[in-house]
């Protein structure tokens, strides 16, 4: 007893027994999670085995080997080379690229519209504010699938190719899409694109260096015009050095349709407008809430010391508003990507549309749906990760 008392007085902890470990809170928490995980795994295995046995009983093949078989169907819009003799895997890849294309365009369009309408919602102009409010209420409360179908019907009722709406001979709008002129294929186009990307990177780097300089010295360096010069000047310089080619591929009516230039299909356009307008209504409300979250006193204080309106917006309002805007904005981007799966209602060959075709031809519904689920999960996680990184970059850092 004296020895035990001495150990306790000496700062030594009593030796843990098996009973004390079992009844400890930490052990119970870990054990509960392990048991729950085991039950979930067992339930998954049971369902999987049940599905496999039922499919075998119906003489339906299982596994992902069908991805190497010939697809034996054509796809209307193919951003990469594809024909009916290619594999199902390549068909899924075409669907994925089409999904990414309409999703990227939709995010860009929804962001521009959403931020514009969001700023209009807090405008002091009564008419502009009310028009923006009406826009938000309409696009938010009409189901997105109805909006997509509405625009598909509108585009399908446009004039035919022979009665096309002419935009100066360089663009033509018909019920088969919008055809417009583009620069003719030239080897200089690749370097021009690289020069534009280099200009964007350099402008971002210049903005970062200018911000660091302002934080150290207090002197403001405007990077607006230097950034514009880099983004547009470098490609223009490469274009001039490459001989300044001006040849255009102009759409021309041949037979029953236009040939030449680039044509955007009505299916793509209807889906793009529908999902972008729907998302823009929610983004507008997110932006409005973010702008109104900035205390009025800080705005008035910034104006009282003589800051210009654009400086007040950039250095006082936006840094605080972005903390409110970015997290829900991420959810809207992910929702827009998932909403692109309704492309099947207008016949746009996205991932789900092509997946349904493959599923009907092969009968391997579980595998086809699993591929689509994993693709959407991966794209959504990548989008969320990118936006989380951006959120950390724009977060206000305490000194």
Coordinates of C-alpha atoms in Angstrom, one line a residue:
X1 CA 0.0 0.0 0.0
X2 CA 2.8 2.4 0.8
X3 CA 4.5 1.4 -2.4
X4 CA 1.3 2.3 -4.4
X5 CA 0.9 5.6 -2.5
X6 CA 4.5 6.4 -3.3
X7 CA 4.0 5.7 -7.0
X8 CA 1.0 8.0 -7.1
X9 CA 2.8 10.7 -5.1
X10 CA 5.8 10.3 -7.5
X11 CA 3.6 11.2 -10.5
X12 CA 3.3 7.7 -12.0
X13 CA -0.1 6.7 -13.5
X14 CA -1.8 3.5 -12.3
X15 CA -1.5 0.6 -14.8
X16 CA -4.6 0.4 -17.1
X17 CA -6.6 -2.8 -16.7
X18 CA -8.6 -4.6 -19.4
X19 CA -11.9 -3.6 -17.8
X20 CA -10.9 0.1 -17.7
X21 CA -10.0 -0.1 -21.4
X22 CA -13.2 -1.8 -22.5
X23 CA -15.4 0.7 -20.6
X24 CA -13.5 3.7 -21.7
X25 CA -15.2 6.3 -23.9
X26 CA -12.5 6.1 -26.6
X27 CA -12.8 2.3 -26.9
X28 CA -16.6 2.4 -27.2
X29 CA -16.4 5.1 -29.9
X30 CA -13.9 3.1 -32.0
X31 CA -15.7 -0.2 -31.5
X32 CA -19.0 1.3 -32.5
X33 CA -17.5 2.7 -35.7
X34 CA -15.8 -0.6 -36.6
X35 CA -19.0 -2.5 -36.1
X36 CA -21.0 0.0 -38.2
X37 CA -18.4 -0.2 -41.0
X38 CA -18.5 -4.0 -40.9
X39 CA -22.3 -4.0 -41.2
X40 CA -22.2 -1.6 -44.1
X41 CA -19.6 -3.7 -45.9
X42 CA -21.6 -6.9 -45.2
X43 CA -24.8 -5.3 -46.5
X44 CA -22.9 -4.2 -49.7
X45 CA -21.5 -7.6 -50.3
X46 CA -24.9 -9.2 -49.8
X47 CA -26.6 -6.8 -52.3
X48 CA -23.7 -7.3 -54.8
X49 CA -23.9 -11.1 -54.6
X50 CA -27.7 -11.0 -54.9
X51 CA -27.5 -8.8 -58.0
X52 CA -24.8 -11.0 -59.6
X53 CA -26.8 -14.2 -58.9
X54 CA -30.0 -12.8 -60.4
X55 CA -28.1 -11.6 -63.5
X56 CA -26.5 -15.0 -64.0
X57 CA -29.9 -16.6 -63.6
X58 CA -31.1 -14.4 -66.5
X59 CA -28.0 -15.2 -68.6
X60 CA -26.8 -11.6 -68.5
X61 CA -23.1 -11.1 -68.5
X62 CA -21.5 -9.2 -65.6
X63 CA -18.2 -7.2 -65.3
X64 CA -16.7 -4.3 -67.3
X65 CA -15.5 -6.3 -70.2
X66 CA -18.2 -4.9 -72.4
X67 CA -16.3 -1.6 -72.5
X68 CA -13.9 -3.2 -75.0
X69 CA -16.7 -4.3 -77.3
X70 CA -17.8 -2.4 -80.4
X71 CA -20.4 0.2 -79.5
X72 CA -22.2 -0.1 -82.9
X73 CA -24.0 3.2 -82.7
X74 CA -23.2 6.7 -83.9
X75 CA -23.0 9.9 -81.8
X76 CA -24.3 13.2 -83.2
X77 CA -21.7 15.5 -81.6
X78 CA -18.1 14.1 -81.1
X79 CA -15.4 16.4 -79.8
X80 CA -12.9 13.6 -80.6
X81 CA -12.8 11.2 -83.5
X82 CA -15.4 8.5 -83.1
X83 CA -17.4 6.0 -85.3
X84 CA -19.7 3.1 -84.7
X85 CA -16.9 0.5 -84.7
X86 CA -15.1 2.1 -81.7
X87 CA -15.5 0.6 -78.2
X88 CA -18.0 1.4 -75.6
X89 CA -15.2 2.9 -73.5
X90 CA -14.5 5.5 -76.3
X91 CA -18.3 6.2 -76.5
X92 CA -18.3 6.9 -72.7
X93 CA -15.3 9.2 -73.2
X94 CA -17.2 11.1 -75.9
X95 CA -20.1 11.5 -73.5
X96 CA -17.8 12.6 -70.7
X97 CA -16.2 15.3 -73.0
X98 CA -19.7 16.5 -74.1
X99 CA -20.7 16.7 -70.4
X100 CA -17.6 18.6 -69.5
X101 CA -18.1 21.0 -72.4
X102 CA -21.6 22.0 -71.6
X103 CA -20.8 22.1 -67.9
X104 CA -17.9 24.4 -68.3
X105 CA -19.8 26.7 -70.6
X106 CA -22.8 26.6 -68.2
X107 CA -20.6 27.5 -65.2
X108 CA -19.1 30.5 -67.1
X109 CA -22.5 31.7 -68.4
X110 CA -24.2 31.2 -65.0
X111 CA -21.4 33.0 -63.2
X112 CA -21.5 36.1 -65.5
X113 CA -25.3 36.3 -65.4
X114 CA -25.5 35.5 -61.6
X115 CA -23.0 38.1 -60.6
X116 CA -24.5 40.7 -62.9
X117 CA -28.0 40.1 -61.6
X118 CA -26.7 39.9 -58.0
X119 CA -25.2 43.4 -58.3
X120 CA -28.3 44.7 -59.9
X121 CA -30.4 43.3 -57.0
X122 CA -28.6 45.7 -54.6
X123 CA -28.6 48.6 -57.0
X124 CA -30.0 52.0 -56.0
X125 CA -31.8 52.1 -59.3
X126 CA -35.4 51.0 -58.5
X127 CA -36.3 49.8 -62.0
X128 CA -33.0 47.8 -62.4
X129 CA -33.5 46.2 -58.9
X130 CA -37.1 45.2 -59.6
X131 CA -36.2 43.7 -63.0
X132 CA -33.4 41.7 -61.4
X133 CA -35.8 40.5 -58.7
X134 CA -38.3 39.4 -61.2
X135 CA -35.7 37.5 -63.2
X136 CA -34.5 35.7 -60.1
X137 CA -38.0 34.7 -59.0
X138 CA -38.9 33.3 -62.5
X139 CA -35.7 31.3 -63.2
X140 CA -35.5 29.9 -59.6
X141 CA -39.1 28.7 -59.4
X142 CA -39.5 27.0 -62.8
X143 CA -38.1 23.5 -62.8
X144 CA -34.8 23.3 -64.7
X145 CA -36.1 20.5 -67.0
X146 CA -39.0 22.6 -68.1
X147 CA -36.6 25.5 -68.9
X148 CA -34.5 23.2 -71.0
X149 CA -37.5 21.8 -72.9
X150 CA -38.8 25.4 -73.4
X151 CA -35.6 26.5 -75.1
X152 CA -35.5 23.4 -77.2
X153 CA -39.0 24.1 -78.5
X154 CA -38.1 27.7 -79.2
X155 CA -34.9 26.8 -81.1
X156 CA -36.7 24.1 -83.1
X157 CA -39.3 26.6 -84.3
X158 CA -36.7 28.9 -85.8
X159 CA -36.6 29.2 -89.6
X160 CA -35.0 26.5 -91.8
X161 CA -31.6 26.7 -93.5
X162 CA -33.0 28.4 -96.6
X163 CA -34.7 31.1 -94.5
X164 CA -31.9 31.5 -92.0
X165 CA -31.6 34.6 -89.9
X166 CA -28.5 36.3 -91.4
X167 CA -26.0 38.3 -89.2
X168 CA -24.0 40.1 -91.8
X169 CA -23.0 37.1 -93.7
X170 CA -20.8 35.8 -90.9
X171 CA -23.4 34.0 -88.8
X172 CA -26.7 32.3 -89.5
X173 CA -29.3 31.2 -87.0
X174 CA -31.6 28.3 -88.0
X175 CA -33.5 25.4 -86.4
X176 CA -30.3 23.4 -86.9
X177 CA -28.2 25.6 -84.7
X178 CA -26.0 28.7 -84.9
X179 CA -23.4 28.7 -87.6
X180 CA -20.7 31.3 -87.5
X181 CA -17.4 32.1 -89.2
X182 CA -14.1 31.2 -87.5
X183 CA -10.4 31.7 -88.5
X184 CA -9.4 29.1 -91.1
X185 CA -7.1 26.4 -90.0
X186 CA -3.5 27.7 -89.8
X187 CA -0.4 26.5 -88.0
X188 CA -0.1 29.8 -86.2
X189 CA -3.3 29.1 -84.1
X190 CA -1.5 26.8 -81.7
X191 CA 1.2 29.4 -80.7
X192 CA -1.5 32.1 -80.5
X193 CA -3.4 29.9 -77.9
X194 CA -0.1 29.3 -75.9
X195 CA 0.6 33.0 -76.0
X196 CA -2.9 33.8 -74.6
X197 CA -2.4 31.3 -71.8
X198 CA 1.1 32.8 -71.1
X199 CA -0.5 36.2 -70.9
X200 CA -3.1 35.0 -68.4
X201 CA -0.4 33.4 -66.2
X202 CA 1.8 36.5 -66.4
X203 CA -1.1 38.8 -65.5
X204 CA -2.0 36.7 -62.5
X205 CA 1.7 36.7 -61.4
X206 CA 1.8 40.5 -61.9
X207 CA -1.3 41.0 -59.8
X208 CA 0.2 38.9 -57.0
X209 CA 3.5 40.9 -57.1
X210 CA 1.6 44.2 -57.2
X211 CA -0.4 43.1 -54.1
X212 CA 2.7 42.2 -52.2
X213 CA 4.3 45.5 -53.1
X214 CA 1.2 47.3 -51.8
X215 CA 1.2 45.4 -48.6
X216 CA 4.8 46.3 -48.0
X217 CA 4.9 49.9 -49.1
X218 CA 1.3 51.0 -49.1
X219 CA 1.6 52.1 -52.8
X220 CA -1.0 50.9 -55.2
X221 CA 0.0 49.7 -58.7
X222 CA -2.8 49.3 -61.1
X223 CA -2.5 46.0 -63.1
X224 CA -5.7 46.5 -65.2
X225 CA -4.1 47.8 -68.4
X226 CA -0.9 45.7 -68.1
X227 CA -3.0 42.6 -67.7
X228 CA -5.1 43.5 -70.8
X229 CA -1.9 44.1 -72.7
X230 CA -0.5 40.8 -71.7
X231 CA -3.6 38.7 -72.4
X232 CA -4.4 40.3 -75.8
X233 CA -1.0 41.8 -76.7
X234 CA 1.0 38.6 -76.7
X235 CA -1.4 36.7 -79.0
X236 CA -1.5 39.7 -81.3
X237 CA 2.3 39.8 -81.4
X238 CA 2.5 36.1 -82.3
X239 CA -0.2 36.6 -84.9
X240 CA 1.8 39.5 -86.5
X241 CA 5.0 37.5 -86.4
X242 CA 3.2 34.5 -88.0
X243 CA 2.3 36.6 -91.1
X244 CA -1.1 38.0 -89.8
X245 CA -3.3 35.5 -91.5
X246 CA -6.9 36.8 -92.0
X247 CA -8.5 33.9 -93.8
X248 CA -11.9 32.9 -92.4
X249 CA -14.0 29.7 -92.7
X250 CA -17.4 31.2 -93.4
X251 CA -20.6 29.2 -93.3
X252 CA -22.2 28.7 -96.8
X253 CA -25.5 27.1 -97.7
X254 CA -24.9 23.9 -99.6
X255 CA -27.9 21.7 -100.1
X256 CA -30.2 21.7 -97.0
X257 CA -27.6 22.9 -94.5
X258 CA -24.6 25.2 -94.0
X259 CA -21.1 24.0 -94.5
X260 CA -18.0 25.7 -93.2
X261 CA -17.4 27.6 -90.0
X262 CA -18.6 26.2 -86.7
X263 CA -22.1 25.1 -85.8
X264 CA -23.5 25.0 -82.3
X265 CA -26.3 22.4 -82.2
X266 CA -29.8 23.4 -80.9
X267 CA -29.6 20.6 -78.4
X268 CA -26.4 21.9 -76.9
X269 CA -27.8 25.5 -76.9
X270 CA -31.1 24.5 -75.2
X271 CA -29.3 22.5 -72.5
X272 CA -26.7 25.3 -71.9
X273 CA -29.3 28.1 -71.7
X274 CA -31.6 26.1 -69.5
X275 CA -29.1 24.9 -66.8
X276 CA -27.2 28.2 -66.9
X277 CA -30.3 30.4 -66.4
X278 CA -31.6 28.2 -63.6
X279 CA -28.2 28.3 -61.8
X280 CA -27.8 32.0 -62.3
X281 CA -30.9 32.8 -60.3
X282 CA -29.5 31.0 -57.2
X283 CA -26.0 32.5 -57.8
X284 CA -27.6 36.0 -58.0
X285 CA -29.2 35.5 -54.5
X286 CA -25.8 34.2 -53.2
X287 CA -24.1 37.3 -54.5
X288 CA -26.7 39.6 -53.1
X289 CA -26.4 38.1 -49.7
X290 CA -22.7 38.3 -49.8
X291 CA -22.7 42.0 -50.8
X292 CA -25.2 42.9 -48.1
X293 CA -23.2 41.0 -45.5
X294 CA -20.6 43.7 -45.5
X295 CA -21.3 46.2 -42.6
X296 CA -22.5 49.5 -44.0
X297 CA -20.3 51.4 -41.5
X298 CA -17.2 50.0 -43.2
X299 CA -18.3 51.1 -46.6
X300 CA -19.1 54.6 -45.3
X301 CA -15.7 54.8 -43.5
X302 CA -13.9 53.8 -46.7
X303 CA -15.8 56.5 -48.7
X304 CA -15.1 59.1 -45.9
X305 CA -11.3 58.8 -46.4
X306 CA -11.6 59.4 -50.1
X307 CA -11.4 55.9 -51.6
X308 CA -12.9 55.6 -55.1
X309 CA -15.9 53.5 -55.6
X310 CA -14.0 50.7 -57.4
X311 CA -11.4 50.6 -54.6
X312 CA -14.2 50.4 -52.0
X313 CA -15.7 47.5 -53.9
X314 CA -12.4 45.7 -54.4
X315 CA -10.7 46.2 -51.1
X316 CA -13.6 46.5 -48.6
X317 CA -16.7 44.9 -49.9
X318 CA -15.6 41.9 -52.1
X319 CA -13.0 40.5 -49.7
X320 CA -15.7 40.1 -47.0
X321 CA -18.4 39.2 -49.4
X322 CA -16.4 36.3 -50.9
X323 CA -16.3 34.6 -47.6
X324 CA -20.1 34.4 -47.8
X325 CA -20.3 33.8 -51.6
X326 CA -17.7 31.1 -52.3
X327 CA -19.0 28.1 -50.2
X328 CA -22.6 28.1 -51.5
X329 CA -21.3 29.0 -55.0
X330 CA -19.4 25.7 -55.0
X331 CA -22.7 23.9 -54.3
X332 CA -24.3 25.7 -57.3
X333 CA -21.4 24.7 -59.6
X334 CA -21.7 21.1 -58.6
X335 CA -25.5 21.1 -59.0
X336 CA -25.1 22.6 -62.5
X337 CA -22.8 19.8 -63.5
X338 CA -25.3 17.2 -62.2
X339 CA -28.2 19.0 -63.9
X340 CA -26.5 18.5 -67.2
X341 CA -27.6 14.9 -67.0
X342 CA -31.1 15.9 -68.1
X343 CA -29.6 16.3 -71.6
X344 CA -31.4 13.1 -72.6
X345 CA -34.7 15.0 -72.8
X346 CA -33.4 17.1 -75.7
X347 CA -31.2 14.5 -77.3
X348 CA -27.8 16.0 -76.5
X349 CA -25.3 13.1 -76.3
X350 CA -23.9 13.6 -72.8
X351 CA -22.6 10.9 -70.5
X352 CA -26.0 9.8 -69.3
X353 CA -27.5 9.7 -72.8
X354 CA -24.7 7.5 -74.1
X355 CA -24.7 5.4 -70.9
X356 CA -28.4 4.7 -71.4
X357 CA -27.8 3.6 -75.0
X358 CA -24.9 1.3 -73.9
X359 CA -27.1 -0.1 -71.1
X360 CA -29.9 -0.9 -73.4
X361 CA -27.7 -2.6 -75.9
X362 CA -25.6 -4.7 -73.5
X363 CA -28.1 -5.2 -70.7
X364 CA -25.4 -4.5 -68.1
X365 CA -27.3 -1.8 -66.3
X366 CA -25.3 -2.1 -63.0
X367 CA -21.9 -1.6 -64.6
X368 CA -23.1 1.3 -66.9
X369 CA -24.8 3.1 -64.0
X370 CA -21.7 2.5 -61.8
X371 CA -19.5 4.1 -64.5
X372 CA -21.8 7.2 -64.7
X373 CA -21.9 7.5 -60.9
X374 CA -18.1 7.3 -60.5
X375 CA -17.6 9.9 -63.3
X376 CA -20.0 12.4 -61.8
X377 CA -18.6 11.8 -58.3
X378 CA -15.1 12.4 -59.5
X379 CA -16.0 15.6 -61.5
X380 CA -17.9 16.9 -58.5
X381 CA -15.1 16.2 -56.1
X382 CA -12.6 17.9 -58.4
X383 CA -14.8 20.9 -58.7
X384 CA -15.3 21.1 -54.9
X385 CA -11.5 20.8 -54.3
X386 CA -10.7 23.6 -56.7
X387 CA -13.3 25.9 -55.2
X388 CA -12.0 25.1 -51.7
X389 CA -8.5 26.0 -52.7
X390 CA -9.8 29.2 -54.2
X391 CA -11.8 29.9 -51.0
X392 CA -8.6 29.6 -49.0
X393 CA -6.8 32.0 -51.4
X394 CA -9.4 34.7 -51.1
X395 CA -9.9 34.3 -47.3
X396 CA -9.1 37.3 -45.2
X397 CA -5.8 36.6 -43.4
X398 CA -5.3 38.0 -39.9
X399 CA -2.1 39.9 -39.3

